[in-house]
Short mmCIF file of C-alpha atoms and ligand atoms in Angstrom, two decimals:
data_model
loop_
_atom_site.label_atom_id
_atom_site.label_comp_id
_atom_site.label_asym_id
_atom_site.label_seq_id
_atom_site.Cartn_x
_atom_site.Cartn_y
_atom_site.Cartn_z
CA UNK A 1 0.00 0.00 0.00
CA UNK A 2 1.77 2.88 -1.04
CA UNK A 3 1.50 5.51 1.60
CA UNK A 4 0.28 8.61 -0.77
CA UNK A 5 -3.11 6.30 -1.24
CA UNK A 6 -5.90 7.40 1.08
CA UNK A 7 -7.13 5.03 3.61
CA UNK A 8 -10.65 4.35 3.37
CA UNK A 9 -13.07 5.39 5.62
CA UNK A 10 -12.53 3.77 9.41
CA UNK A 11 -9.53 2.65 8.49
CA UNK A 12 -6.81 3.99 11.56
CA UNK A 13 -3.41 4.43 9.84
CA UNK A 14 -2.04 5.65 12.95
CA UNK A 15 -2.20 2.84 14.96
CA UNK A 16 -0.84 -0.17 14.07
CA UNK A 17 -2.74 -3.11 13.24
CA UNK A 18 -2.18 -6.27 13.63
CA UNK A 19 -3.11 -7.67 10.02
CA UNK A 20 -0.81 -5.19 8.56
CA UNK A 21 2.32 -6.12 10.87
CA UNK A 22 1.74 -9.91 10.13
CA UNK A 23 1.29 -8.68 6.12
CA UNK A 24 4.55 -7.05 6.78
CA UNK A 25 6.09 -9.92 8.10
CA UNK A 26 4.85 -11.93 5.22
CA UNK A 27 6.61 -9.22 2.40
CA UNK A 28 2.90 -8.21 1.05
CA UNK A 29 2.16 -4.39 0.43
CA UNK A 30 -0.84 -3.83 2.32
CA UNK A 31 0.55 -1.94 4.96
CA UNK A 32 1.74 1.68 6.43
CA UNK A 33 4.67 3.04 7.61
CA UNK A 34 3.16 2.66 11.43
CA UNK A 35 3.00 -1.01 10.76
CA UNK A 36 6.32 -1.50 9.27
CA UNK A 37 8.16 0.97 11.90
CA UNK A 38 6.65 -1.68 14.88
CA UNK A 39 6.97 -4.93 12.74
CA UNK A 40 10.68 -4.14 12.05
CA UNK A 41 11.42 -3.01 15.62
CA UNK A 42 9.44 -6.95 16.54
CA UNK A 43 11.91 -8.29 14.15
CA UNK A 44 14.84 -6.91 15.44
CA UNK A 45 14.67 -8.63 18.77
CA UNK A 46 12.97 -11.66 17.69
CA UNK A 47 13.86 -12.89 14.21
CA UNK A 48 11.81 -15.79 14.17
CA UNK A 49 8.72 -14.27 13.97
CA UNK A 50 8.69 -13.89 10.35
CA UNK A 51 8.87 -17.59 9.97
CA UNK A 52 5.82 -18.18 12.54
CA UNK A 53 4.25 -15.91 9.87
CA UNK A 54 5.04 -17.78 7.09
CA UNK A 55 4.97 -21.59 8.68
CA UNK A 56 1.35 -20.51 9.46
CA UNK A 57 0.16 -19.79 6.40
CA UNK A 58 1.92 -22.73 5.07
CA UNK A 59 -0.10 -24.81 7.19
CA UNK A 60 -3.42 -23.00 5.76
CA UNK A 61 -2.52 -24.12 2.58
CA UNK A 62 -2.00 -27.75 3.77
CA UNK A 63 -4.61 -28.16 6.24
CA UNK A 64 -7.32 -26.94 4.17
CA UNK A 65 -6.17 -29.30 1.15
CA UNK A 66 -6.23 -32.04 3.00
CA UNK A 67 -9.86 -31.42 4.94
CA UNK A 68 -10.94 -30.63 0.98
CA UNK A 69 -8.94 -33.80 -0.51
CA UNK A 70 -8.51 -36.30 1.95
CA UNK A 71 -11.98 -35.87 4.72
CA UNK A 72 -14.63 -33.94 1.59
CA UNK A 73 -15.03 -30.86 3.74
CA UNK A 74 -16.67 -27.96 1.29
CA UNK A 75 -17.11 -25.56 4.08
CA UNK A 76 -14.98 -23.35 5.85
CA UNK A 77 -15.39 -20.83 8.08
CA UNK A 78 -11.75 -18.45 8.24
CA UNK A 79 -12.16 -16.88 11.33
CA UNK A 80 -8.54 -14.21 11.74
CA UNK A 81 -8.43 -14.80 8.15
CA UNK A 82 -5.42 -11.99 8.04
CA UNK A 83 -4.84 -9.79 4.94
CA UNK A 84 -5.37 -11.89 1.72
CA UNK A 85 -2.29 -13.78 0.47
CA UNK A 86 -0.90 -16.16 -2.05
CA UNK A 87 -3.39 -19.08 -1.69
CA UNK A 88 -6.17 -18.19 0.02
CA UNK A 89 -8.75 -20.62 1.99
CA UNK A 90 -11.34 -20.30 -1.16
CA UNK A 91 -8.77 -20.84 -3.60
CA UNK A 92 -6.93 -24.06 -2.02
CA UNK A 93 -10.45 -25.37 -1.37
CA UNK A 94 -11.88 -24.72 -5.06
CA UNK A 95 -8.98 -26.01 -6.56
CA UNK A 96 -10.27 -29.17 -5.28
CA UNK A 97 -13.94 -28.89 -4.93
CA UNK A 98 -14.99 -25.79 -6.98
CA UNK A 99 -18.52 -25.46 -5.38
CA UNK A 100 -16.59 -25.23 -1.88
CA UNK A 101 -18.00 -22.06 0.00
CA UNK A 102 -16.34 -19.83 2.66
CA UNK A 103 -16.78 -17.53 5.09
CA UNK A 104 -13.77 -15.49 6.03
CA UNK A 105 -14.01 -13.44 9.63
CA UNK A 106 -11.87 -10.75 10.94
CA UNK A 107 -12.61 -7.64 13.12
CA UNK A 108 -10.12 -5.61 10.93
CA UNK A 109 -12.43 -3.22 8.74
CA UNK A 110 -9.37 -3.41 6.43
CA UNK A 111 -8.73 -6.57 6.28
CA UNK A 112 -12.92 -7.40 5.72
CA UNK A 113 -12.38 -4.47 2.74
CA UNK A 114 -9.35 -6.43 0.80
CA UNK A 115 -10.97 -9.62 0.95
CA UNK A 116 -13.92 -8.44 -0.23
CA UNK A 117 -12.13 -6.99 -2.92
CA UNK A 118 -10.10 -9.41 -3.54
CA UNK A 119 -10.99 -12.66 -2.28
CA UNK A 120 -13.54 -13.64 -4.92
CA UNK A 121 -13.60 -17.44 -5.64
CA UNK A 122 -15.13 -19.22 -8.27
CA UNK A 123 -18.86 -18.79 -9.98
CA UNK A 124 -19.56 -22.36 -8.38
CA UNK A 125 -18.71 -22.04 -4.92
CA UNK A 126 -19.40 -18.62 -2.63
CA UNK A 127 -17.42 -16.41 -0.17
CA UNK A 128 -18.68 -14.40 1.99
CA UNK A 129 -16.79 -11.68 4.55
CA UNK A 130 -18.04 -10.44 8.28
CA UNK A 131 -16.50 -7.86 9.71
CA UNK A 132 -16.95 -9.64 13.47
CA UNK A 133 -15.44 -10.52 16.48
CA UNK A 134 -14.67 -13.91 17.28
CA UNK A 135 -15.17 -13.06 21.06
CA UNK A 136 -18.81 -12.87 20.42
CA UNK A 137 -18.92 -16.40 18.63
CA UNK A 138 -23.38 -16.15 18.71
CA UNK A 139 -23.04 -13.35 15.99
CA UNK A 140 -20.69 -15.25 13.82
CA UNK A 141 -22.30 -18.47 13.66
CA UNK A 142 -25.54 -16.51 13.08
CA UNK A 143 -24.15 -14.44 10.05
CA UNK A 144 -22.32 -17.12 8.65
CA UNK A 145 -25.12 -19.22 8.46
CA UNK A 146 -26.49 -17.21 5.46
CA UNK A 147 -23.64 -18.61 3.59
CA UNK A 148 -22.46 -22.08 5.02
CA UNK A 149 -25.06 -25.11 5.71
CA UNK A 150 -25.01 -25.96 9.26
CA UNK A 151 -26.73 -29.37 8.74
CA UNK A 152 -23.30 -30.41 6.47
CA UNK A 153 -19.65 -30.65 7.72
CA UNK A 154 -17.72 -27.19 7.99
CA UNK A 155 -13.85 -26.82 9.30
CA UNK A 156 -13.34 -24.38 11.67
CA UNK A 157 -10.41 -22.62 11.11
CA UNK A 158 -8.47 -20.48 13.91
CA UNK A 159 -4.98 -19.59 12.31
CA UNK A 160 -3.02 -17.08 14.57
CA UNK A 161 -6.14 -15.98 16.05
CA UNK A 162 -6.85 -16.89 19.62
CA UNK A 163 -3.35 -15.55 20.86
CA UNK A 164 -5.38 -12.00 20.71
CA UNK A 165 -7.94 -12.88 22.88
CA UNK A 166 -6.93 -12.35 27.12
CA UNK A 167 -7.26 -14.75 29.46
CA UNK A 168 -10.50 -12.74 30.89
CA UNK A 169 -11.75 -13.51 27.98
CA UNK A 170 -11.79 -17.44 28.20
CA UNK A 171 -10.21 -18.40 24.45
CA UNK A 172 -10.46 -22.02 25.27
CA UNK A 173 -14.58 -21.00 25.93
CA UNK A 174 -14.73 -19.18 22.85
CA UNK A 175 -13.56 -22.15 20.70
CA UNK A 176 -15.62 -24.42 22.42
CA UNK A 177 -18.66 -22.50 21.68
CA UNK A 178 -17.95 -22.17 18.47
CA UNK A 179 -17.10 -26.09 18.05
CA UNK A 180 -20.74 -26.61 19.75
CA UNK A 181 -22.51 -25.13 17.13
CA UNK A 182 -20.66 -27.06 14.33
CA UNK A 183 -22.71 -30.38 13.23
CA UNK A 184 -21.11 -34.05 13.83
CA UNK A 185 -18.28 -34.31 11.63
CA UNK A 186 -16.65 -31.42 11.16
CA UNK A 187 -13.19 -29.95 11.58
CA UNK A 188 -11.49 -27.58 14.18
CA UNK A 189 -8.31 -26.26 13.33
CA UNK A 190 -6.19 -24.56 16.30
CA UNK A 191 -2.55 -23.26 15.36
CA UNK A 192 -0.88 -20.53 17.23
CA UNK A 193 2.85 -18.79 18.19
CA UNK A 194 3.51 -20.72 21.63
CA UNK A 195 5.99 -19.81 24.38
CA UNK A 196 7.87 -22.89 24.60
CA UNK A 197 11.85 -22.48 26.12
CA UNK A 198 13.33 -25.40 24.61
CA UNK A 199 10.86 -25.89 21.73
CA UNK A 200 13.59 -25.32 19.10
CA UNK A 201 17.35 -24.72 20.73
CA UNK A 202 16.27 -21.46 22.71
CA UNK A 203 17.84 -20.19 25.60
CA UNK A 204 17.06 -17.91 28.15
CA UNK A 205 18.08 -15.13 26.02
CA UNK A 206 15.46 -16.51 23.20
CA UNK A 207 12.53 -16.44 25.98
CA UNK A 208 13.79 -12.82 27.22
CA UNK A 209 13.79 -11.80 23.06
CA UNK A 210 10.37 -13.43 22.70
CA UNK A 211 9.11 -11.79 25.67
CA UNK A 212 10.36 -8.40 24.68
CA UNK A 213 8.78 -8.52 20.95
CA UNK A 214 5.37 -9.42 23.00
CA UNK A 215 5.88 -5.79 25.25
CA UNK A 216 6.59 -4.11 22.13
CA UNK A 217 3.24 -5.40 20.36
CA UNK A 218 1.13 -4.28 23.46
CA UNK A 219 2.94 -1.42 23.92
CA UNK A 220 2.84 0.28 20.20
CA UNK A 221 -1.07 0.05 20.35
CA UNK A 222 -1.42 -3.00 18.52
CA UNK A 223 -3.69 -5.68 20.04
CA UNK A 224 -1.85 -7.75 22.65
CA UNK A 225 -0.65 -10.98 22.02
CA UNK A 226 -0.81 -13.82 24.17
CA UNK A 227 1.30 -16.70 23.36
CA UNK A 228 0.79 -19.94 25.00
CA UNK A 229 1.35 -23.60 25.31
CA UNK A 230 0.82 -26.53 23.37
CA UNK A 231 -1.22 -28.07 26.20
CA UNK A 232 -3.40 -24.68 25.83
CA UNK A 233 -4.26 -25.44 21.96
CA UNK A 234 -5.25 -28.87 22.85
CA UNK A 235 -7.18 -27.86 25.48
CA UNK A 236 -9.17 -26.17 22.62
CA UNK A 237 -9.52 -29.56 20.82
CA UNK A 238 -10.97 -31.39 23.98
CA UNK A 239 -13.17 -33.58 23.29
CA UNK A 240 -12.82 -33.67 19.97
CA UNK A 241 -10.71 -36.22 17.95
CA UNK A 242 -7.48 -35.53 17.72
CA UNK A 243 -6.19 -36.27 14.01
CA UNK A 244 -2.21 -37.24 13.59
CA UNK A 245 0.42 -36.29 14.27
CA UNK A 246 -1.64 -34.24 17.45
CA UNK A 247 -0.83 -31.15 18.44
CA UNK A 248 2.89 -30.62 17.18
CA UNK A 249 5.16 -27.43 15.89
CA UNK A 250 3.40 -25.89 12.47
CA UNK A 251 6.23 -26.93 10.64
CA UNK A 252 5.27 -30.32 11.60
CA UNK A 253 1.90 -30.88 10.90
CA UNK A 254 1.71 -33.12 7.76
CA UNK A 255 4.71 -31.78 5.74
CA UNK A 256 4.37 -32.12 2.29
CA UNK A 257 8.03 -33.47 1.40
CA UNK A 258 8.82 -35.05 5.21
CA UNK A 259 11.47 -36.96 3.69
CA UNK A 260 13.29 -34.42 1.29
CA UNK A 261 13.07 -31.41 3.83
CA UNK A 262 14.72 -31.28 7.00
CA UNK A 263 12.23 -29.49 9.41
CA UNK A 264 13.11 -27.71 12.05
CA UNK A 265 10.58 -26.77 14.89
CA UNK A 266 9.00 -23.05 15.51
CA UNK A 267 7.63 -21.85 18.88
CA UNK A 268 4.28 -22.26 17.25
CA UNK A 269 2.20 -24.83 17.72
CA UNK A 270 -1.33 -25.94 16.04
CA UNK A 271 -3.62 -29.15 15.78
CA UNK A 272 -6.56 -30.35 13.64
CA UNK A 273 -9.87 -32.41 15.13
CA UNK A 274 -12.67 -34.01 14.45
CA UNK A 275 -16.11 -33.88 16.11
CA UNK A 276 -17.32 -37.07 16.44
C1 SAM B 1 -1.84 -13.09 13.12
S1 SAM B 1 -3.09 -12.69 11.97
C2 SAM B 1 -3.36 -14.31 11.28
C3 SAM B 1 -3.86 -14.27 9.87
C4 SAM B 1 -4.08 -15.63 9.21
N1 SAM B 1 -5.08 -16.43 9.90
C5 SAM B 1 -2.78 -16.41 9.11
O1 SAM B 1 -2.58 -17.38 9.84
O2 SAM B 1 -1.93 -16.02 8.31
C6 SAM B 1 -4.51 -12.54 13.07
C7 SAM B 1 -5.76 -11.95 12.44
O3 SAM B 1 -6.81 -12.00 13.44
C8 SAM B 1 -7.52 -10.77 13.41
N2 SAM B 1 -8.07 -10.56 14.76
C9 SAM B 1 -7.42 -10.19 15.88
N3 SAM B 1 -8.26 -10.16 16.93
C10 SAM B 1 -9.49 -10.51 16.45
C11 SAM B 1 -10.77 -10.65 17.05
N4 SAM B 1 -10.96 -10.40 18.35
N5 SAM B 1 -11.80 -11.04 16.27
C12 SAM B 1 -11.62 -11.27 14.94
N6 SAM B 1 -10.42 -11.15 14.32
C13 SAM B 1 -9.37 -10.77 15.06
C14 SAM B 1 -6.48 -9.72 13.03
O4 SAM B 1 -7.10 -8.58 12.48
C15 SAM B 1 -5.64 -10.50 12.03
O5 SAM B 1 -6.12 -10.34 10.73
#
């Protein structure tokens, strides 16, 4: 986003956002110099985040092909969908089912603008884009339901989402809510950045890095992030079933050439279920 081109209306470019950091991170353009001046400083003191960024929507790309190709989900519902990318959720899913149909989510009027703009998918299939909240999970499930059949299987997807919400909040309710209005058979998907000392070969000096990239988030006016554990994502899944490889490092999670790349582990974390 070149910074001479006029925001549209509601949309802050004085505060950073957190869509336009993590667009930063992932070398797109839809960003302003507020969101670049705090990504970069994030950077700066902890490298790795860049590769969360990009591990995660890696994993987009792979868990939705495989819920379209491997379990014949044609729903989705994108909730944090982020600022649109390379391969979007509608555009992995209708290259395998072209009548798939999506609903992407995000409380970011900007983001909800680009992918309505952009984010069109194919004649056969639908999109559809709610500017919501996923801490009022009621209102999504209500709205969403004028695109996506409730009666039918629908994957659930939470990609670098429920790190925003606060403990007060109760993420681990919030999911489960959400999960309770989904019918028998369909798919939650749970991946976050963790805070794991040891995860890859971090020291203290990693966690102190990590830590201060998490003050400088909260601090710059950004949405705070709250990064967890692994046992906190599967406490999301509970009662759910669990598919392999469980609740393991993004990288991790069904690589598509396990034997020609060597993979090594993020402090990020994610996990894909089934309701029975
Ligand atoms: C870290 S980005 C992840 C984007 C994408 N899912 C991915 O993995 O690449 C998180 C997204 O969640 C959105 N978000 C943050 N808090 C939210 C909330 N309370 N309700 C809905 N969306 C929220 C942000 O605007 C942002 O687009």
């Amino acid at each position: 986003m070149t910074d001479s081109s006029a925001p549209a209306p509601g949309i802050d470019t004085r505060r950073p956002h957190q869509a336009r950091i993590w667009n930063h991170w992932l070398g797109g353009k839809d960003n302003y110099p507020v969101d670049r001046d705090v990504g970069d400083r994030i950077m700066r003191v902890f490298p790795e985040i860049a590769d969360i960024a990009r591990h995660s929507r890696a994993l987009l790309v792979r868990v939705v092909r495989f819920l379209a190709e491997e379990q014949g989900v044609r729903q989705f519902l994108d909730v944090g969908t982020g600022m649109p990318g390379l391969d979007n959720t509608h555009e992995v899913a209708q290259r395998v089912a072209p009548g798939a149909r999506v609903v992407y989510v995000d409380n970011d009027p900007l983001v909800v603008a680009h992918a309505r703009a952009l984010l069109t998918g194919l004649p056969a299939g639908s999109c559809d884009y709610l500017e919501a909240d996923v801490r009022d999970p009621g209102d999504i499930i209500e709205r969403a339901a004028a695109t996506l059949d409730f009666s039918q299987p629908i994957a659930l997807l939470l990609l670098g989402i429920i790190g925003n919400v606060p403990d007060e909040d109760d993420p681990v309710a919030i999911v489960r809510t959400l999960t309770s209005r989904l019918p028998s058979g369909s798919f939650v998907v749970v991946n976050d950045g963790t805070n794991v000392l040891g995860v890859t070969d971090d020291t203290p000096a990693d966690a102190t890095a990590r830590a201060e990239a998490l003050r400088l988030c909260a601090d710059a006016g950004s949405v705070p992030y709250h990064a967890r554990t692994p046992g906190f994502i599967a406490a999301c899944l509970e009662g759910l079933e669990l598919l392999e490889p469980g609740v393991v490092s993004t990288p991790l999670w069904r690589p598509d050439f396990p034997e020609i790349d060597e993979i090594e582990p993020l402090d990020s974390f994610g996990g894909v279920a089934r309701k029975p």
